[in-house]
XYZ file of C-alpha atoms in Angstrom:
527
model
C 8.715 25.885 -4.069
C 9.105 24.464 -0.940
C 9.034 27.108 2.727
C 11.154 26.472 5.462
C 9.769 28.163 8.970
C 11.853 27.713 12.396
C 13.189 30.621 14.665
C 16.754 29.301 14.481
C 18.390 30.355 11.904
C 21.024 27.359 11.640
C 18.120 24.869 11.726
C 17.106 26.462 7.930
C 20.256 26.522 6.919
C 20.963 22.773 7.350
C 17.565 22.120 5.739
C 17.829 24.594 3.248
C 21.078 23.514 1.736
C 19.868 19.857 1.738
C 16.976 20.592 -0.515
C 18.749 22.765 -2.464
C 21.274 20.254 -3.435
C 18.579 17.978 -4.680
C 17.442 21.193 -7.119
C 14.871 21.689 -4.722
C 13.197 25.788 -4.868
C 13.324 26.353 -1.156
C 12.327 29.598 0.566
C 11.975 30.611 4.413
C 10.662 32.132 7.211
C 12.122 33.399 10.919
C 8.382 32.655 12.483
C 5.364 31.802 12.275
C 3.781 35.542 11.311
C 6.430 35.927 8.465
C 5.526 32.657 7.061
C 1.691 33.770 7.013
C 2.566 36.560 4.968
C 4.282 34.661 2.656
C 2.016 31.987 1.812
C -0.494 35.109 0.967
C 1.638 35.945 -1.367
C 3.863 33.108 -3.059
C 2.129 29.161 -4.269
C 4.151 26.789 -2.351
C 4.453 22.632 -2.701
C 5.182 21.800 0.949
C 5.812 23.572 4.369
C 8.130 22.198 6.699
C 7.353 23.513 10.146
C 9.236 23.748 12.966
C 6.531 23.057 16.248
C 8.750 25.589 18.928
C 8.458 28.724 17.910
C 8.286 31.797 20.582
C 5.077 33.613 19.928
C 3.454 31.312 17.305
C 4.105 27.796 17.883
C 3.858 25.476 14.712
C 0.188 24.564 15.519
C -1.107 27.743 15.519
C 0.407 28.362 12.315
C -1.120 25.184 10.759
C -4.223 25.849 11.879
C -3.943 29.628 10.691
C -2.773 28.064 7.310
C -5.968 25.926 7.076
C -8.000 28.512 7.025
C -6.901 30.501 3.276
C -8.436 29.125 0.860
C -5.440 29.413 -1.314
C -3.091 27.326 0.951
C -5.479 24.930 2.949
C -4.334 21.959 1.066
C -0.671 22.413 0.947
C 0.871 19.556 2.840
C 2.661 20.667 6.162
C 5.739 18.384 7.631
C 6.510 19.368 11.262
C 9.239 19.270 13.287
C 10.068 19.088 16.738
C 12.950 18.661 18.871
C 11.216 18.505 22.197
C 7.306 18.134 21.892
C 7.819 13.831 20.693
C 4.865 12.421 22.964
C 2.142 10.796 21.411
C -0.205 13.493 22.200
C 1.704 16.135 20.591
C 1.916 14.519 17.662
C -1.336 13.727 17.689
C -2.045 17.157 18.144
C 0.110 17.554 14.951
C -1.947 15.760 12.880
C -5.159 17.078 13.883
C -3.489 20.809 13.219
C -3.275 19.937 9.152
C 0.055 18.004 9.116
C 0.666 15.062 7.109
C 3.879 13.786 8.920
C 5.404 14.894 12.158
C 8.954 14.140 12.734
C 11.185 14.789 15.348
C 14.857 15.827 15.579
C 17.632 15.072 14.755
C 15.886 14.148 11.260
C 17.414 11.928 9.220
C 18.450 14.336 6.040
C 17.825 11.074 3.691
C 14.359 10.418 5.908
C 13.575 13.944 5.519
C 14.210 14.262 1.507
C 12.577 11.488 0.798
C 9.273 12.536 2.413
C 9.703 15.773 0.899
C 10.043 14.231 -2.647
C 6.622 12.028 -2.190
C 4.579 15.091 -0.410
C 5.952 17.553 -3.203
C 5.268 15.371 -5.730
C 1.519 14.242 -4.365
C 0.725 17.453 -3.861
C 1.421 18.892 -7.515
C -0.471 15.357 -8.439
C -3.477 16.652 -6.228
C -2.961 19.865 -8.053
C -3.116 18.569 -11.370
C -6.423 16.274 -10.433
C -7.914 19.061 -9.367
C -7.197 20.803 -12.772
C -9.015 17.525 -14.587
C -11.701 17.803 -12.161
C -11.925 21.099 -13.100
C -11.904 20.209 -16.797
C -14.544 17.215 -16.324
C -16.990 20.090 -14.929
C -16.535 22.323 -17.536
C -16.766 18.987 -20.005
C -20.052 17.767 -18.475
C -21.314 21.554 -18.806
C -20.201 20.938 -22.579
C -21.924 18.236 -22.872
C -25.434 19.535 -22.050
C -25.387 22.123 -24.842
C -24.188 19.323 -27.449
C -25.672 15.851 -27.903
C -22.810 14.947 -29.987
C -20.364 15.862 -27.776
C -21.959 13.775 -25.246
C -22.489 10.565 -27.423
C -18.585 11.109 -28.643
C -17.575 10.935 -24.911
C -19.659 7.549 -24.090
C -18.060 5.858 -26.555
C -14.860 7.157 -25.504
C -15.871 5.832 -22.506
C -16.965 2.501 -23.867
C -13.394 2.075 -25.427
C -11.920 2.684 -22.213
C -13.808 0.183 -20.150
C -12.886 -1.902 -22.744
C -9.418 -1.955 -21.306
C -10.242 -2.569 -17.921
C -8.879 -5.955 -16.645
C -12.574 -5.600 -14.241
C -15.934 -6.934 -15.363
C -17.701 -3.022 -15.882
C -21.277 -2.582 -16.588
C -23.514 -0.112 -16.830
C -27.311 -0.078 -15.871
C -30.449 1.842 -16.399
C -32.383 3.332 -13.854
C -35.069 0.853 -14.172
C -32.559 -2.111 -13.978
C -31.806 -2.933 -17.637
C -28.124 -3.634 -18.160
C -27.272 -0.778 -20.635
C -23.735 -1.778 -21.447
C -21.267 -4.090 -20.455
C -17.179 -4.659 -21.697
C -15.939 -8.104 -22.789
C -15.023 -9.421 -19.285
C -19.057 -9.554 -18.820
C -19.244 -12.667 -21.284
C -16.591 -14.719 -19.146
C -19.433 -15.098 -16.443
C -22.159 -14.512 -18.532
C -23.736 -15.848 -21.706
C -25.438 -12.589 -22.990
C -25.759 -8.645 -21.960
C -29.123 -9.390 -19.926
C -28.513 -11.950 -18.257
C -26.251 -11.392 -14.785
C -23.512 -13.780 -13.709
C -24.473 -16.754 -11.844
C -23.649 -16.861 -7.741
C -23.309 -19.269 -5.173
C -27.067 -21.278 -4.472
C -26.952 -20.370 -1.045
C -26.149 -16.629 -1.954
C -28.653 -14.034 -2.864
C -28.701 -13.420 -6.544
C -27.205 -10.839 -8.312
C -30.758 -9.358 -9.623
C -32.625 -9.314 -6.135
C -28.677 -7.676 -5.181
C -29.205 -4.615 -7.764
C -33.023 -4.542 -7.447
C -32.406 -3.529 -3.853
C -29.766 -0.971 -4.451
C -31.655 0.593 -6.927
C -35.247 0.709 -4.919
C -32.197 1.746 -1.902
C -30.635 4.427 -4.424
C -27.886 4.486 -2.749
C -23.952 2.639 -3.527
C -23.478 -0.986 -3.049
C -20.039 -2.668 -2.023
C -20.393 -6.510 -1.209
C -17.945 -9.601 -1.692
C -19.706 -12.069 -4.264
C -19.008 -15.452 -5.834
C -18.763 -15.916 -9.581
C -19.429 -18.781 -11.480
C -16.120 -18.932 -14.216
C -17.992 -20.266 -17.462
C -14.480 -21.522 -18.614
C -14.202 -24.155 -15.918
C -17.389 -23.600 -13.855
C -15.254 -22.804 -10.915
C -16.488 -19.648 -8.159
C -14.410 -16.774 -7.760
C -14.786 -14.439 -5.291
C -14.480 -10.691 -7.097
C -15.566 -7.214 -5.396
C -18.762 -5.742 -6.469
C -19.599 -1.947 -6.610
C -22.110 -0.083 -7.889
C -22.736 3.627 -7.939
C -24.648 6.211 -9.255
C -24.875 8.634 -11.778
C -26.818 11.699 -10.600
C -27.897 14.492 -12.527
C -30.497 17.380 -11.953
C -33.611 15.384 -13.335
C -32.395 12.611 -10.706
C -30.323 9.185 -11.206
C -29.686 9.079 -15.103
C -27.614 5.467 -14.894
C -25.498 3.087 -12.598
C -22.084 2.103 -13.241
C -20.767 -0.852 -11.955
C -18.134 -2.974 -11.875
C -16.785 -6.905 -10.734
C -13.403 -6.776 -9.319
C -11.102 -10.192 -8.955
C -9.888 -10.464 -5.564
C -9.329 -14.444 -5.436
C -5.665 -13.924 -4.992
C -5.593 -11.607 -2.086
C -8.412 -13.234 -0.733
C -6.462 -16.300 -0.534
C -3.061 -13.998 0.668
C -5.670 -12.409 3.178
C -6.846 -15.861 4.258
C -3.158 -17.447 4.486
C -1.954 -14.544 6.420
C -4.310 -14.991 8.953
C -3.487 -18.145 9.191
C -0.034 -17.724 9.776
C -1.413 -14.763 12.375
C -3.219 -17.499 14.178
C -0.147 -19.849 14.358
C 1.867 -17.231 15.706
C -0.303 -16.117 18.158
C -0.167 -19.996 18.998
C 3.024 -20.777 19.407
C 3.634 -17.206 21.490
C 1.359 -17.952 23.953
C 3.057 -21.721 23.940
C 6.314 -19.471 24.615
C 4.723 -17.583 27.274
C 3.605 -20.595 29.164
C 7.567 -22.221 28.699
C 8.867 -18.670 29.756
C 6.389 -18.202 33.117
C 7.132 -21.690 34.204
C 11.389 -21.195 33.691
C 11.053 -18.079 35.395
C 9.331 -19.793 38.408
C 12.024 -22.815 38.227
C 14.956 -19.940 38.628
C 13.005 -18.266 41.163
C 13.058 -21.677 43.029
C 16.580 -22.427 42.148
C 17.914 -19.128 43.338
C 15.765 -19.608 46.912
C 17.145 -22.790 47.598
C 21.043 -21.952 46.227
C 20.717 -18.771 47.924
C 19.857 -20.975 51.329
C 22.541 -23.689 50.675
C 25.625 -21.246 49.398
C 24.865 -19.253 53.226
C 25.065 -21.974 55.170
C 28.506 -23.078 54.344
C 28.927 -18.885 54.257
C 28.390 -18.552 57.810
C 30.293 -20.992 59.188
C 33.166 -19.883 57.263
C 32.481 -16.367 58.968
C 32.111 -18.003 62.460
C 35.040 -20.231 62.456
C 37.338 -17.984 60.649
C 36.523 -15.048 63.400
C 36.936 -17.658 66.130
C 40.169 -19.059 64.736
C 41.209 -15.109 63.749
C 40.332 -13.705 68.034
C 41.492 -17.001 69.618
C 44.773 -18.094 67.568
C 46.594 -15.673 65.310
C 46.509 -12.523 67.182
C 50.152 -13.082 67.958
C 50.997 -13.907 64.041
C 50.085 -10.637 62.156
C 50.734 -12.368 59.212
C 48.081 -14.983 59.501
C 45.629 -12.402 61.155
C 46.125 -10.480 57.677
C 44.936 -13.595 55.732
C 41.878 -14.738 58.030
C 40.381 -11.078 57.801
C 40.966 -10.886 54.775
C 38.921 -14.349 54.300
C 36.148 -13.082 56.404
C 35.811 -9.849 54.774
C 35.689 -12.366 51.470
C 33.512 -14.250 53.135
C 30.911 -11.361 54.073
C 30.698 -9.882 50.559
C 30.209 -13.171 48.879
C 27.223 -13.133 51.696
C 26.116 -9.604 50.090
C 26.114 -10.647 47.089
C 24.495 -13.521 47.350
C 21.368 -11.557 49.543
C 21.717 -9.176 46.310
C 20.816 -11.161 44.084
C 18.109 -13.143 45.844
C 16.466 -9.579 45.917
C 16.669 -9.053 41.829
C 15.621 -12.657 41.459
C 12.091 -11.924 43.271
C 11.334 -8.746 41.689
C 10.257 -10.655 38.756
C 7.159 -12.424 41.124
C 3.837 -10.667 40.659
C 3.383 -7.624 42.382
C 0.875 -6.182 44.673
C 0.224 -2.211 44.726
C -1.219 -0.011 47.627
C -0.983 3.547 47.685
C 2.272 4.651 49.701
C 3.709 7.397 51.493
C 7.035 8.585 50.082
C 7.731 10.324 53.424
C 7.326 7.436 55.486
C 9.536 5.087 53.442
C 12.591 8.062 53.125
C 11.965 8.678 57.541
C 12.249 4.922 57.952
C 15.202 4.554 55.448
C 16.680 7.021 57.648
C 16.176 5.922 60.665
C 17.704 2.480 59.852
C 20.544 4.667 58.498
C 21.040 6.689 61.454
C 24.363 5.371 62.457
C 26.090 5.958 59.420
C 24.440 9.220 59.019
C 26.163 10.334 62.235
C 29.742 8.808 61.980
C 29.625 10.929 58.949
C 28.216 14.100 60.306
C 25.949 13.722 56.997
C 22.865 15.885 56.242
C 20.087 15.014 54.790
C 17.219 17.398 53.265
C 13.589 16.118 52.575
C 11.185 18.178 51.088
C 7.437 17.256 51.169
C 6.943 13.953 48.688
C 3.848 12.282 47.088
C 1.535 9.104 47.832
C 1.503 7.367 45.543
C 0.564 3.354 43.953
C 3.483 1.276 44.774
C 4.649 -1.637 45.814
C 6.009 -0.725 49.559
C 9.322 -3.012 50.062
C 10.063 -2.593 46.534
C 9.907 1.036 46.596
C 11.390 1.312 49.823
C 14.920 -0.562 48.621
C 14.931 1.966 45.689
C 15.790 4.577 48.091
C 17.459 3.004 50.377
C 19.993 1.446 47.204
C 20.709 5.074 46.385
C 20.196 7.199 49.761
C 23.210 4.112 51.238
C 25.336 5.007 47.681
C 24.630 8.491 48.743
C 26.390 7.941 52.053
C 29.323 5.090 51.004
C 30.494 7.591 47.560
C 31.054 10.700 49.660
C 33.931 12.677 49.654
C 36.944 12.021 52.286
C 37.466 15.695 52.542
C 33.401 16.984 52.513
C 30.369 15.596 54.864
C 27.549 14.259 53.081
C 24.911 16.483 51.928
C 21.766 14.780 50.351
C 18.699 16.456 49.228
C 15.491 14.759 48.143
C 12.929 16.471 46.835
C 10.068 16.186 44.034
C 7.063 17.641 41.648
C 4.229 16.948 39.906
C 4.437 16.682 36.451
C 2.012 16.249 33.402
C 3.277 12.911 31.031
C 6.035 9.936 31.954
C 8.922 12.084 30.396
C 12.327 13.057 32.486
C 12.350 16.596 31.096
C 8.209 17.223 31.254
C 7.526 20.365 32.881
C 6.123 20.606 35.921
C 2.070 20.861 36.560
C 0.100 20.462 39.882
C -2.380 17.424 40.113
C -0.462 15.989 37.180
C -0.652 12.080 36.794
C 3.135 11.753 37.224
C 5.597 12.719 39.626
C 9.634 13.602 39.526
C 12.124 12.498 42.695
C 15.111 13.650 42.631
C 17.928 12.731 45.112
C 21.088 14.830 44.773
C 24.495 14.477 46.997
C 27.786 16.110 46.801
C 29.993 12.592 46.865
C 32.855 11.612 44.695
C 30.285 11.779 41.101
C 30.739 9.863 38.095
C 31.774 10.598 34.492
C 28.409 10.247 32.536
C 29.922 8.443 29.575
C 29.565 5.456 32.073
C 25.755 6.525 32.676
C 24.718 3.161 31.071
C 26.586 1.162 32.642
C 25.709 1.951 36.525
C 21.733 0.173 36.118
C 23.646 -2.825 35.015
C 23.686 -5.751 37.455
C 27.708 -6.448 38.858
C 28.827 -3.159 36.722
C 30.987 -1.283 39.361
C 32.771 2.460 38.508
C 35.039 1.992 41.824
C 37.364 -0.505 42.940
C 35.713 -2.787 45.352
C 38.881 -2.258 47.683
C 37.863 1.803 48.349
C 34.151 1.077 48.139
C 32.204 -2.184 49.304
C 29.591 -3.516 47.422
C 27.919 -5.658 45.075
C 27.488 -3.902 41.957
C 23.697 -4.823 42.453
C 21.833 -2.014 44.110
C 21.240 0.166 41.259
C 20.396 -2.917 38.756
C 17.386 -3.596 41.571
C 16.439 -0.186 41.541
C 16.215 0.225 37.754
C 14.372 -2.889 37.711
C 11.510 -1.682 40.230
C 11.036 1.438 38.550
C 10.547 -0.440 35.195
C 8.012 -2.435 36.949
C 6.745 0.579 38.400
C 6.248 1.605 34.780
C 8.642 4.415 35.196
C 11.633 5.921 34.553
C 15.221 6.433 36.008
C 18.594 7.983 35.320
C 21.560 9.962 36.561
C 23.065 13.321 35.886
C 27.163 13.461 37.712
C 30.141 15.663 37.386
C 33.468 13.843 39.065
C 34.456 15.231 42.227
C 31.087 17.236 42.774
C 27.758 15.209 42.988
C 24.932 13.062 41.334
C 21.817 13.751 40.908
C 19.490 10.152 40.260
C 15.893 11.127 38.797
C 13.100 9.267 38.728
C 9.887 9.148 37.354
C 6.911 7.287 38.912
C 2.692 7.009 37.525
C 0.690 8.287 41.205
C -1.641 5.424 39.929
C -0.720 2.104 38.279
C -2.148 1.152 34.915
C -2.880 -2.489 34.241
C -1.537 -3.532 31.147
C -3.813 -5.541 29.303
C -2.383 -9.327 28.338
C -2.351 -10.242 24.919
């Protein structure tokens, strides 16, 4: 029988009726206290475990459960919804779980886990059972010799089956007994197989174990009497205690050419890989420096012709058409061409260096946003916009990068705004414990949370993956200049940032962009 625990009802329900359809006994629990009861009182296969539960959370309840004796080893899947960092499921694991999955689950996922748990555990069950037996065997077999000599040659008969060599020595180093495969590498029952010269023999190998008296597990090299060929085989040897002391060792040889040879070839092939990635890496760091180049000296020759179109096309548009509206229509209308192809251009110069090597210092958030405003103070006033700045972090950045992440959204901020509404933006932030959008918050955390919210003209957030892409635009270029660039940078700093950003919008009312930033860079080790 397998026991369902989670607070929401409709969560065992879905669960439930899976299971059930796969003639699975399934029984449940509304928290974690109920469940304890329960196992008390009923044998179950598996628990699956919900991890957010109000006054006992999953863990507790794992831990709880490894402490009855009756239910200790039954094998606990949990489940979580929210808790899917590393740490929690770490946590997970060290509770008493065997598998920690988060939700949605896959139902066939989640079945088929339950199947091999369910099933291992009832195998556990029943090896426990024959352990149990064995004891009460070997107790059997004190009281009658008989027994005991019927059971080694039971034993006998089934090492005879063994596709190992399997041996069996006296205490004083006497081989005892030894099945068929023996004679392959040997020509008689006391003497041992023959190694490599310049390895140490077998007999100085099992003199030293048993003077040691304690297991042996070493690689060797056998010589094949059928074509005098070496093959490398896995020895062990173990022994067989009693209350008097060591009564025998049992040992056996087992073949392990083939996957020695798979082992050796896949390293091989691990080797060449690692090869011809780091060949890659080299091609990919010197392209990437070639397009840096080429997009410096395009960016320089694609201006120049730029600005003279600007210049002559104003001085042609002030000195000679202001009598033709006409043609004055047409030259602005080349000049305003003229300056976005400029923007664009000065765009994506900008995302072309933010692939260079960067250098971090630690940086004051409230110094970049004043600045940012500053520069912005114009606009800011011919659109009687206010802007809110709570108290913001230092923290390792690179300065100019960081700087044109705010900027890119504080300008959106201002150019999105409502025709009927002043701008209103608010920045403000917290410390928070993990990388994750959602974490909750938690002073001298190793993370921090920005968010900058406005009141403009919003977005629908079925488009939310579409605004960090570069030239992806929501609005028609003729209402609202620009490149279609400025968030694509921004994403791409954060990322190198080793953060996080995103968006929340409703149309007509506002976004909110969110970001999470490390206060201190880690260096990521190169492979």
């Amino acid at each position: 029988m397998i026991l369902i625990v989670d607070d929401k009802p409709e969560n065992i329900l879905s669960i439930r009726k899976t299971l059930e359809l796969y003639q699975f006994e399934v029984d449940t629990a509304l928290s974690g206290e109920e469940a304890l009861k329960k196992i008390l009182k009923h044998s179950y296969t598996l628990i699956i475990l919900d991890v957010q539960m109000p006054s006992m959370d999953g863990f507790e309840v794992a831990e709880a459960i490894s402490g009855y004796s009756k239910a200790k080893d039954i094998p606990i899947i949990f489940l979580s919804a929210v808790n899917k960092e590393k740490r929690f499921i770490v946590k997970g694991y060290d509770s008493g779980g065997i598998d920690y999955l988060t939700k949605p689950v896959d139902p066939d996922v989640l079945l088929m886990k339950v199947k091999t748990f369910s099933r291992l555990y009832q195998q556990s069950q029943e090896l426990k059972q024959m352990h149990q037996s064995l004891q009460e065997e070997v107790e059997v077999r004190k009281l009658a010799q008989s027994a005991l000599s019927e059971k080694v040659n039971e034993l006998h008969t089934m090492l005879e089956v063994l596709p190992q060599i399997a041996f069996t020595v006296t205490p004083d180093g006497q081989i005892e007994y030894a099945n068929r495969n023996w004679f392959k590498y040997a020509d008689g029952l006391q003497q041992l197989p023959e190694t490599l010269p310049m390895d140490k023999s077998l007999r100085q190998c099992l003199d030293d174990t048993l003077r040691a008296g304690l297991p042996l597990e070493k690689e060797v090299y056998l010589k094949d009497r059928t074509d005098n060929s070496f093959r490398c085989h896995l020895l062990r040897i173990i022994p067989v205690r009693e209350s008097a002391g060591i009564s025998k060792w049992i040992g056996t040889f087992t073949d392990i050419a083939h996957q020695k040879q798979a082992n050796e070839i896949l390293e091989q092939k691990v080797r060449e890989r690692t090869e011809e990635l780091v060949e890659i890496n080299k091609s990919l760091e010197a392209s990437n420096h070639d397009l840096q180049q080429f997009a410096s000296v395009a960016s320089h020759d694609l201006k120049e012709p730029l600005r003279k179109i600007q210049l002559f096309g104003a001085i042609v548009r002030d000195r000679f058409l202001k009598t033709d509206p006409g043609a004055m229509s047409y030259m602005e209308r080349i000049v305003g061409s003229s300056e976005r192809m400029a923007r664009l251009i000065n765009d994506l110069l900008n995302y072309s260096r933010l692939s260079a090597a960067s250098i971090y210092e630690i940086t004051d958030l409230n110094v970049v946003v004043q600045e940012i405003i500053s520069d912005l103070e114009l606009t800011i006033t011919e659109k009687n916009a206010v802007v809110r700045v709570e108290n913001l972090p230092q923290i390792e950045a690179v300065p100019g990068q960081i700087r044109q992440v705010f900027q890119n959204i504080i300008s959106n901020a201002l150019k999105f705004s409502r025709k009927d509404q002043a701008p209103e933006i608010h920045i403000s932030s917290e410390m928070i414990k993990g990388g994750g959008i959602d974490n909750p918050s938690e002073s001298n955390a190793d993370f921090c949370r920005i968010v900058i919210r406005d009141n403009g003209i919003g977005f629908n957030e079925k488009y939310l993956s579409k605004i960090f892409t570069i030239f992806q635009r929501l609005h028609n270029a003729d209402h609202y200049e620009g490149t279609g660039i400025g968030l694509a940078i921004a994403k791409k700093v954060i990322d190198k940032h080793q953060g996080t950003i995103t968006a929340t919008s409703v149309e007509g009312e506002g976004t909110s962009f969110i970001m999470v930033l490390p206060v201190k860079q880690v260096k990521v080790p190169v492979a």
